[in-house]
Tab-separated table of C-alpha atoms and ligand atoms in Angstrom:
chain	number	residue	atom	x	y	z
A	926	MET	CA	0.000	0.000	0.000
A	927	VAL	CA	1.291	3.491	-0.862
A	928	GLN	CA	2.035	5.661	2.147
A	929	PRO	CA	2.978	9.344	2.041
A	930	LEU	CA	6.602	10.273	2.634
A	931	VAL	CA	5.996	13.058	5.123
A	932	ASP	CA	8.435	15.257	7.016
A	933	GLY	CA	7.994	16.936	10.387
A	934	TYR	CA	6.236	19.899	8.753
A	935	GLY	CA	3.573	17.818	7.005
A	936	ARG	CA	5.117	18.165	3.551
A	937	VAL	CA	4.527	15.113	1.352
A	938	HIS	CA	7.460	14.221	-0.903
A	939	ARG	CA	6.650	13.025	-4.404
A	940	ASP	CA	9.453	14.458	-6.495
A	941	LEU	CA	12.811	12.699	-6.828
A	942	ARG	CA	15.927	14.195	-8.429
A	943	ILE	CA	18.648	11.771	-9.351
A	944	SER	CA	22.169	12.853	-10.154
A	945	VAL	CA	23.554	10.191	-12.478
A	946	THR	CA	27.127	11.501	-12.494
A	947	ASP	CA	29.203	14.238	-10.888
A	948	ARG	CA	31.186	14.638	-14.129
A	949	CYS	CA	30.633	17.450	-16.565
A	950	ASN	CA	32.004	18.610	-19.899
A	951	TYR	CA	31.408	22.273	-18.865
A	952	ARG	CA	32.706	24.212	-15.900
A	953	CYS	CA	30.144	26.962	-15.467
A	954	THR	CA	31.483	29.731	-13.252
A	955	TYR	CA	28.352	29.782	-11.064
A	956	CYS	CA	28.453	26.025	-10.495
A	957	MET	CA	31.924	24.447	-10.650
A	958	PRO	CA	35.136	25.677	-9.086
A	959	HIS	CA	37.801	27.327	-11.191
A	960	GLU	CA	40.328	24.567	-10.437
A	961	GLU	CA	40.081	21.106	-11.916
A	962	MET	CA	37.520	18.916	-10.208
A	963	GLU	CA	38.375	15.497	-8.939
A	964	TRP	CA	35.654	13.163	-10.204
A	965	LEU	CA	34.246	10.308	-8.182
A	966	PRO	CA	35.909	6.986	-8.997
A	967	ARG	CA	33.591	4.814	-11.087
A	968	HIS	CA	32.950	2.261	-8.342
A	969	GLU	CA	31.607	4.997	-6.054
A	970	VAL	CA	28.889	5.956	-8.523
A	971	LEU	CA	25.570	4.120	-8.296
A	972	THR	CA	24.957	1.591	-11.053
A	973	PHE	CA	21.781	1.840	-13.140
A	974	GLU	CA	20.433	-1.181	-11.224
A	975	GLU	CA	21.045	0.555	-7.882
A	976	ILE	CA	19.396	3.763	-9.083
A	977	GLU	CA	16.407	1.804	-10.367
A	978	ARG	CA	16.068	-0.047	-7.064
A	979	VAL	CA	15.909	3.190	-5.041
A	980	ALA	CA	13.530	4.807	-7.523
A	981	ARG	CA	11.267	1.755	-7.591
A	982	LEU	CA	11.056	1.717	-3.793
A	983	LEU	CA	10.165	5.407	-3.684
A	984	VAL	CA	7.553	5.012	-6.409
A	985	THR	CA	5.858	1.871	-5.149
A	986	ARG	CA	6.029	2.548	-1.407
A	987	TYR	CA	5.624	6.321	-1.257
A	988	GLY	CA	3.877	7.272	-4.481
A	989	VAL	CA	6.747	9.343	-5.875
A	990	ARG	CA	5.458	10.390	-9.272
A	991	SER	CA	8.069	12.583	-10.873
A	992	VAL	CA	11.727	11.851	-11.422
A	993	ARG	CA	14.287	14.221	-12.899
A	994	LEU	CA	17.718	13.083	-14.050
A	995	THR	CA	20.490	15.568	-13.553
A	996	GLY	CA	24.199	15.739	-12.709
A	997	GLY	CA	27.010	16.929	-13.233
A	998	GLU	CA	26.056	16.564	-16.851
A	999	PRO	CA	23.765	13.536	-17.184
A	1000	THR	CA	24.464	13.042	-20.886
A	1001	VAL	CA	28.135	12.259	-20.199
A	1002	ARG	CA	27.004	9.073	-18.439
A	1003	ALA	CA	27.346	6.240	-20.954
A	1004	HIS	CA	24.137	4.536	-22.093
A	1005	LEU	CA	21.848	7.114	-20.464
A	1006	PRO	CA	18.851	5.973	-22.604
A	1007	VAL	CA	19.107	2.548	-20.929
A	1008	LEU	CA	18.516	4.155	-17.530
A	1009	VAL	CA	15.735	6.303	-18.984
A	1010	ALA	CA	13.953	3.183	-20.212
A	1011	LYS	CA	14.261	1.501	-16.798
A	1012	LEU	CA	12.804	4.519	-14.991
A	1013	ALA	CA	10.130	5.229	-17.596
A	1014	ALA	CA	8.899	1.675	-17.006
A	1015	LEU	CA	8.038	2.730	-13.431
A	1016	GLY	CA	5.323	4.951	-14.889
A	1017	VAL	CA	6.704	8.224	-13.542
A	1018	ASP	CA	6.791	11.630	-15.184
A	1019	LEU	CA	10.415	11.501	-16.278
A	1020	ALA	CA	12.453	14.628	-17.018
A	1021	LEU	CA	16.072	15.548	-17.725
A	1022	THR	CA	18.135	18.663	-17.015
A	1023	THR	CA	21.110	19.000	-19.361
A	1024	ASN	CA	23.509	21.576	-20.721
A	1025	GLY	CA	22.243	20.537	-24.150
A	1026	ALA	CA	25.655	20.018	-25.748
A	1027	SER	CA	24.965	16.393	-26.705
A	1028	LEU	CA	21.297	16.597	-27.628
A	1029	ARG	CA	21.856	16.558	-31.383
A	1030	LEU	CA	23.256	13.058	-30.838
A	1031	LEU	CA	20.982	11.873	-28.045
A	1032	ALA	CA	17.563	13.566	-28.191
A	1033	ASP	CA	15.875	10.952	-30.394
A	1034	ASP	CA	17.195	8.026	-28.330
A	1035	LEU	CA	16.096	9.684	-25.094
A	1036	ALA	CA	12.614	10.331	-26.458
A	1037	ALA	CA	12.345	6.756	-27.740
A	1038	ALA	CA	13.421	5.438	-24.322
A	1039	GLY	CA	10.493	7.245	-22.665
A	1040	LEU	CA	11.873	10.609	-21.530
A	1041	ALA	CA	8.922	12.981	-21.320
A	1042	ARG	CA	10.367	16.392	-20.599
A	1043	ILE	CA	13.632	18.244	-21.007
A	1044	ASN	CA	15.229	21.370	-19.529
A	1045	ILE	CA	18.291	22.827	-21.203
A	1046	SER	CA	20.569	25.238	-19.371
A	1047	CYS	CA	21.836	28.282	-21.262
A	1048	ASP	CA	22.770	31.537	-19.595
A	1049	SER	CA	23.733	33.795	-22.475
A	1050	LEU	CA	22.772	34.207	-26.113
A	1051	ASP	CA	26.026	36.051	-26.716
A	1052	ARG	CA	28.775	33.747	-27.939
A	1053	GLN	CA	31.640	35.344	-26.024
A	1054	ARG	CA	29.715	35.661	-22.814
A	1055	PHE	CA	28.494	32.080	-23.084
A	1056	ALA	CA	32.117	30.951	-23.503
A	1057	GLN	CA	33.183	32.912	-20.425
A	1058	LEU	CA	30.335	31.536	-18.349
A	1059	THR	CA	30.717	27.881	-19.302
A	1060	ARG	CA	34.457	27.970	-20.099
A	1061	ARG	CA	33.489	26.357	-23.462
A	1062	ASP	CA	32.851	28.107	-26.796
A	1063	ASP	CA	29.728	26.055	-27.387
A	1064	LEU	CA	26.734	28.376	-27.784
A	1065	ALA	CA	25.957	27.262	-31.343
A	1066	ARG	CA	26.083	23.625	-30.269
A	1067	VAL	CA	23.707	24.205	-27.356
A	1068	LEU	CA	21.233	26.152	-29.489
A	1069	ASP	CA	21.383	23.314	-32.021
A	1070	GLY	CA	20.689	20.980	-29.079
A	1071	VAL	CA	17.545	23.003	-28.357
A	1072	GLU	CA	16.460	22.505	-31.978
A	1073	ALA	CA	17.194	18.780	-31.711
A	1074	ALA	CA	15.017	18.581	-28.587
A	1075	ILE	CA	12.161	20.357	-30.391
A	1076	GLU	CA	12.526	18.055	-33.408
A	1077	ALA	CA	12.523	14.981	-31.144
A	1078	GLY	CA	9.069	16.082	-29.947
A	1079	PHE	CA	9.739	17.198	-26.362
A	1080	ASP	CA	6.962	19.610	-25.496
A	1081	PRO	CA	7.542	21.966	-23.892
A	1082	VAL	CA	11.289	22.341	-24.164
A	1083	LYS	CA	12.391	24.565	-21.289
A	1084	LEU	CA	15.470	26.740	-21.079
A	1085	ASN	CA	17.013	27.323	-17.628
A	1086	VAL	CA	18.731	30.690	-17.282
A	1087	VAL	CA	20.615	31.529	-14.070
A	1088	VAL	CA	20.594	35.314	-13.821
A	1089	MET	CA	23.559	37.077	-12.212
A	1090	ARG	CA	23.996	40.784	-11.542
A	1091	GLY	CA	26.437	42.423	-13.916
A	1092	VAL	CA	26.913	39.158	-15.816
A	1093	ASN	CA	23.778	38.445	-17.869
A	1094	ASP	CA	21.009	40.509	-16.265
A	1095	ASP	CA	20.745	42.578	-19.463
A	1096	GLU	CA	19.565	39.542	-21.472
A	1097	ALA	CA	16.110	38.868	-20.008
A	1098	VAL	CA	14.240	40.392	-22.937
A	1099	ALA	CA	16.535	38.735	-25.498
A	1100	PHE	CA	15.839	35.347	-23.875
A	1101	ALA	CA	12.105	36.058	-23.830
A	1102	ALA	CA	12.207	36.964	-27.536
A	1103	TYR	CA	14.166	33.791	-28.303
A	1104	GLY	CA	11.702	31.660	-26.321
A	1105	ARG	CA	8.717	33.222	-28.086
A	1106	ASP	CA	10.340	32.664	-31.468
A	1107	ARG	CA	11.319	29.023	-30.862
A	1108	GLY	CA	8.315	27.951	-28.760
A	1109	VAL	CA	10.591	27.352	-25.766
A	1110	THR	CA	9.605	28.146	-22.155
A	1111	VAL	CA	12.363	30.217	-20.553
A	1112	ARG	CA	12.775	29.826	-16.787
A	1113	PHE	CA	14.809	32.496	-15.052
A	1114	ILE	CA	16.541	31.168	-11.923
A	1115	GLU	CA	17.950	33.245	-9.085
A	1116	PHE	CA	21.651	32.669	-8.401
A	1117	MET	CA	22.050	30.464	-5.293
A	1118	PRO	CA	25.006	30.095	-2.920
A	1119	LEU	CA	26.041	26.724	-4.345
A	1120	ASP	CA	28.794	27.856	-6.707
A	1121	GLY	CA	32.022	25.867	-6.596
A	1122	ASP	CA	34.206	28.948	-6.057
A	1123	ARG	CA	32.154	30.136	-3.057
A	1124	ASP	CA	31.988	33.526	-4.674
A	1125	TRP	CA	28.232	34.028	-4.228
A	1126	SER	CA	27.035	37.194	-2.533
A	1127	SER	CA	23.535	38.581	-2.196
A	1128	ASP	CA	24.337	41.558	-4.418
A	1129	LYS	CA	24.888	39.127	-7.325
A	1130	VAL	CA	21.291	37.886	-7.047
A	1131	VAL	CA	18.861	39.494	-9.472
A	1132	PRO	CA	15.395	39.296	-7.903
A	1133	ALA	CA	12.922	37.437	-10.091
A	1134	ALA	CA	10.558	40.414	-9.731
A	1135	GLU	CA	13.075	42.559	-11.606
A	1136	ILE	CA	13.296	40.052	-14.470
A	1137	LEU	CA	9.518	39.832	-14.666
A	1138	ALA	CA	9.212	43.614	-14.856
A	1139	ALA	CA	11.745	43.774	-17.694
A	1140	VAL	CA	10.027	41.031	-19.709
A	1141	ASP	CA	6.551	42.409	-18.997
A	1142	ALA	CA	7.574	45.833	-20.310
A	1143	ALA	CA	8.573	44.274	-23.642
A	1144	PHE	CA	5.985	41.474	-23.870
A	1145	PRO	CA	3.037	41.947	-21.467
A	1146	LEU	CA	2.469	39.023	-19.103
A	1147	GLU	CA	-0.295	37.632	-16.919
A	1148	PRO	CA	0.063	35.076	-14.108
A	1149	VAL	CA	-0.763	31.379	-14.488
A	1150	ALA	CA	-2.208	29.661	-11.395
A	1151	ARG	CA	0.651	28.022	-9.488
A	1152	GLY	CA	0.804	24.331	-8.621
A	1153	SER	CA	3.364	22.739	-6.301
A	1154	GLU	CA	6.242	23.486	-8.672
A	1155	PRO	CA	8.895	26.024	-7.624
A	1156	ALA	CA	8.547	28.027	-10.831
A	1157	GLU	CA	6.072	30.840	-10.745
A	1158	ARG	CA	4.534	30.825	-14.228
A	1159	TRP	CA	3.519	33.753	-16.406
A	1160	ARG	CA	2.027	33.675	-19.890
A	1161	TYR	CA	2.252	36.263	-22.622
A	1162	ARG	CA	-1.009	38.115	-23.042
A	1163	ASP	CA	-0.755	37.684	-26.819
A	1164	GLY	CA	-0.776	33.879	-26.445
A	1165	GLN	CA	2.854	33.412	-27.565
A	1166	GLY	CA	3.797	30.996	-24.793
A	1167	GLU	CA	4.981	31.455	-21.205
A	1168	ILE	CA	7.946	31.997	-18.925
A	1169	GLY	CA	8.793	30.847	-15.409
A	1170	VAL	CA	10.733	32.487	-12.604
A	1171	ILE	CA	12.355	30.515	-9.806
A	1172	ALA	CA	12.848	32.906	-6.918
A	1173	SER	CA	14.589	30.460	-4.567
A	1174	VAL	CA	16.456	33.250	-2.799
A	1175	THR	CA	14.076	36.229	-2.661
A	1176	GLN	CA	10.820	34.240	-2.321
A	1177	PRO	CA	11.725	30.778	-1.012
A	1178	PHE	CA	9.161	28.065	-1.707
A	1179	CYS	CA	10.446	25.776	1.052
A	1180	ALA	CA	7.002	25.594	2.687
A	1181	SER	CA	5.660	23.623	-0.271
A	1182	CYS	CA	8.838	21.723	-1.165
A	1183	ASP	CA	8.134	18.109	-2.157
A	1184	ARG	CA	11.640	17.128	-3.355
A	1185	ILE	CA	14.273	14.701	-2.305
A	1186	ARG	CA	17.591	14.154	-4.018
A	1187	LEU	CA	19.851	11.196	-4.672
A	1188	THR	CA	23.482	12.087	-5.405
A	1189	ALA	CA	25.648	10.199	-7.892
A	1190	ASP	CA	27.398	8.456	-4.986
A	1191	GLY	CA	24.121	7.320	-3.490
A	1192	ARG	CA	23.532	9.861	-0.740
A	1193	LEU	CA	19.959	10.905	-0.069
A	1194	ARG	CA	19.576	14.650	0.526
A	1195	SER	CA	16.295	16.027	1.830
A	1196	CYS	CA	17.135	19.574	0.688
A	1197	LEU	CA	19.482	21.336	-1.753
A	1198	PHE	CA	20.948	23.067	1.280
A	1199	ALA	CA	21.016	20.052	3.595
A	1200	THR	CA	24.215	19.657	5.603
A	1201	GLU	CA	23.430	16.019	6.454
A	1202	GLU	CA	23.113	13.121	4.009
A	1203	THR	CA	21.987	9.509	4.275
A	1204	ASP	CA	24.213	6.855	2.751
A	1205	LEU	CA	21.877	4.632	0.723
A	1206	ARG	CA	24.742	3.196	-1.327
A	1207	GLY	CA	26.274	1.636	1.793
A	1208	LEU	CA	22.951	-0.010	2.593
A	1209	LEU	CA	22.400	-1.182	-0.979
A	1210	ARG	CA	25.851	-2.735	-1.191
A	1211	ALA	CA	25.536	-4.339	2.228
A	1212	GLY	CA	22.511	-6.235	0.920
A	1213	ALA	CA	19.850	-4.268	2.814
A	1214	GLY	CA	16.254	-5.262	2.144
A	1215	ASP	CA	13.541	-2.799	1.101
A	1216	ASP	CA	12.338	-2.270	4.681
A	1217	ALA	CA	15.810	-1.217	5.848
A	1218	LEU	CA	16.200	1.116	2.874
A	1219	ALA	CA	12.747	2.548	3.490
A	1220	ALA	CA	13.523	3.148	7.174
A	1221	ALA	CA	16.627	5.137	6.184
A	1222	VAL	CA	14.638	7.175	3.658
A	1223	GLU	CA	11.894	7.917	6.180
A	1224	ALA	CA	14.410	8.978	8.842
A	1225	ALA	CA	16.156	11.315	6.379
A	1226	VAL	CA	12.888	12.948	5.359
A	1227	ALA	CA	11.635	13.186	8.945
A	1228	ALA	CA	14.779	15.170	9.813
A	1229	LYS	CA	14.300	17.664	6.971
A	1230	GLY	CA	14.593	21.289	8.078
A	1231	ALA	CA	11.876	23.897	7.618
A	1232	GLY	CA	13.792	25.579	4.830
A	1233	HIS	CA	17.048	27.181	3.790
A	1234	GLN	CA	18.088	30.320	5.611
A	1235	ILE	CA	19.965	32.134	2.877
A	1236	GLY	CA	20.642	35.702	3.958
A	1237	GLN	CA	20.330	34.913	7.667
A	1238	ALA	CA	23.151	34.541	10.179
A	1239	THR	CA	22.061	30.930	10.728
A	1240	PHE	CA	22.642	29.931	7.081
A	1241	ILE	CA	25.195	27.145	6.697
A	1242	ARG	CA	26.499	26.550	3.203
A	1243	PRO	CA	26.525	22.882	2.196
A	1244	ARG	CA	29.910	21.319	1.528
A	1245	ARG	CA	28.897	20.197	-1.961
A	1246	SER	CA	28.478	22.564	-4.912
A	1247	MET	CA	25.518	22.482	-7.301
A	1248	SER	CA	27.270	20.175	-9.771
A	1249	GLN	CA	27.771	17.605	-7.006
A	1250	ILE	CA	24.158	17.795	-5.845
A	1251	GLY	CA	22.361	18.059	-9.138
A	1252	GLY	CA	20.317	21.243	-9.089
B	2139	SAM	N1	24.578	19.902	-16.233
B	2139	SAM	C1	23.169	20.031	-16.265
B	2139	SAM	C2	22.762	21.455	-16.580
B	2139	SAM	O1	23.612	22.344	-16.558
B	2139	SAM	O2	21.588	21.656	-16.842
B	2139	SAM	C3	22.469	19.537	-15.013
B	2139	SAM	C4	23.106	19.870	-13.695
B	2139	SAM	S1	23.067	21.587	-13.253
B	2139	SAM	C5	23.864	21.554	-11.699
B	2139	SAM	C6	21.329	21.802	-12.875
B	2139	SAM	C7	20.841	23.236	-12.894
B	2139	SAM	O3	21.434	23.943	-11.820
B	2139	SAM	C8	21.191	24.010	-14.167
B	2139	SAM	O4	20.022	24.580	-14.712
B	2139	SAM	C9	22.123	25.077	-13.674
B	2139	SAM	O5	22.003	26.256	-14.424
B	2139	SAM	C10	21.662	25.259	-12.241
B	2139	SAM	N2	22.663	25.875	-11.367
B	2139	SAM	C11	23.958	25.539	-11.224
B	2139	SAM	N3	24.572	26.315	-10.299
B	2139	SAM	C12	23.632	27.172	-9.839
B	2139	SAM	C13	23.625	28.215	-8.864
B	2139	SAM	N4	24.729	28.527	-8.163
B	2139	SAM	N5	22.467	28.896	-8.648
B	2139	SAM	C14	21.336	28.567	-9.333
B	2139	SAM	N6	21.269	27.583	-10.253
B	2139	SAM	C15	22.396	26.895	-10.511
B	2140	SF4	FE1	28.092	21.376	-15.667
B	2140	SF4	FE2	25.501	21.967	-15.491
B	2140	SF4	FE3	27.215	22.791	-13.589
B	2140	SF4	FE4	27.348	23.886	-15.979
B	2140	SF4	S1	25.574	23.989	-14.575
B	2140	SF4	S2	29.110	23.135	-14.776
B	2140	SF4	S3	26.812	22.227	-17.323
B	2140	SF4	S4	26.681	20.710	-14.046
């Protein structure tokens, strides 16, 4: 029988994010550190069978209904469509967040394997700026990846844009125009203190309200009723699609958070900003049965905090950066 996975604040968790690798072919300034990263050794990364086992338990026992694959860069994990097929067979709403660089090669296989939705990260439409931000001169390849995703039939294709003060905050309208032209939903994300270089400061955060005002002035918007998702949605009054804003810093949505996260090395995190993790890999490899795994999951969720405290003296930055957690 399905039972809700509830924390101490009554929040029911139905959304699972799985990081399939900590590796990445980009080194975005707001995510990875400037120095070379040391990747996890292969044997420390969960196998597809281990990932499937955890996902199956969460789906069948707790009614988890959406799963998002992320990383590092998930498409650098060999045979990703094989994992997609295994998870799609669980009947969940299956999504992927990717930097888009490999979609021309992979989009059709991912769609055929049962991937339903795709988010592509792109933070500048200017070639030089994109190269500075990602440390790769790859804008054309990513935009071609967006086209490949559209051609493969993903609908909607979403574009994730992390907005940073003095870096790309002048591009909101250009992104909106691009999204309207290509039928892509742009989601503007506030910069969070999870960058590898620990260079984040509150003055680098561009409040989502400011982005909305800029887009609205160019292309008038109206709100769309909000569900449990973190993105606040707005549609263009002329019917040309919609945008989302994710105001994790200025308007935290912790009170309605329904997410848990599994890292590439098999740690369960109850929050992006959690400072504690639960080692599911150790249990899996020690031959734990489903009840033991479930008890560990329930304990981790029960201990979940009320929310992050960014901007307060009590805020503790997690040891891992975004690329090691999965966004
Ligand atoms: N490599 C994939 C990608 O870039 O889409 C998936 C992993 S990435 C860590 C997941 C998401 O986190 C991306 O949309 C990325 O832009 C976002 N992200 C990374 N660092 C961030 C930060 N410091 N603040 C807000 N979002 C961030
Ligand atoms: Fe890699 Fe994605 Fe982080 Fe960029 S945002 S460094 S593509 S994991």
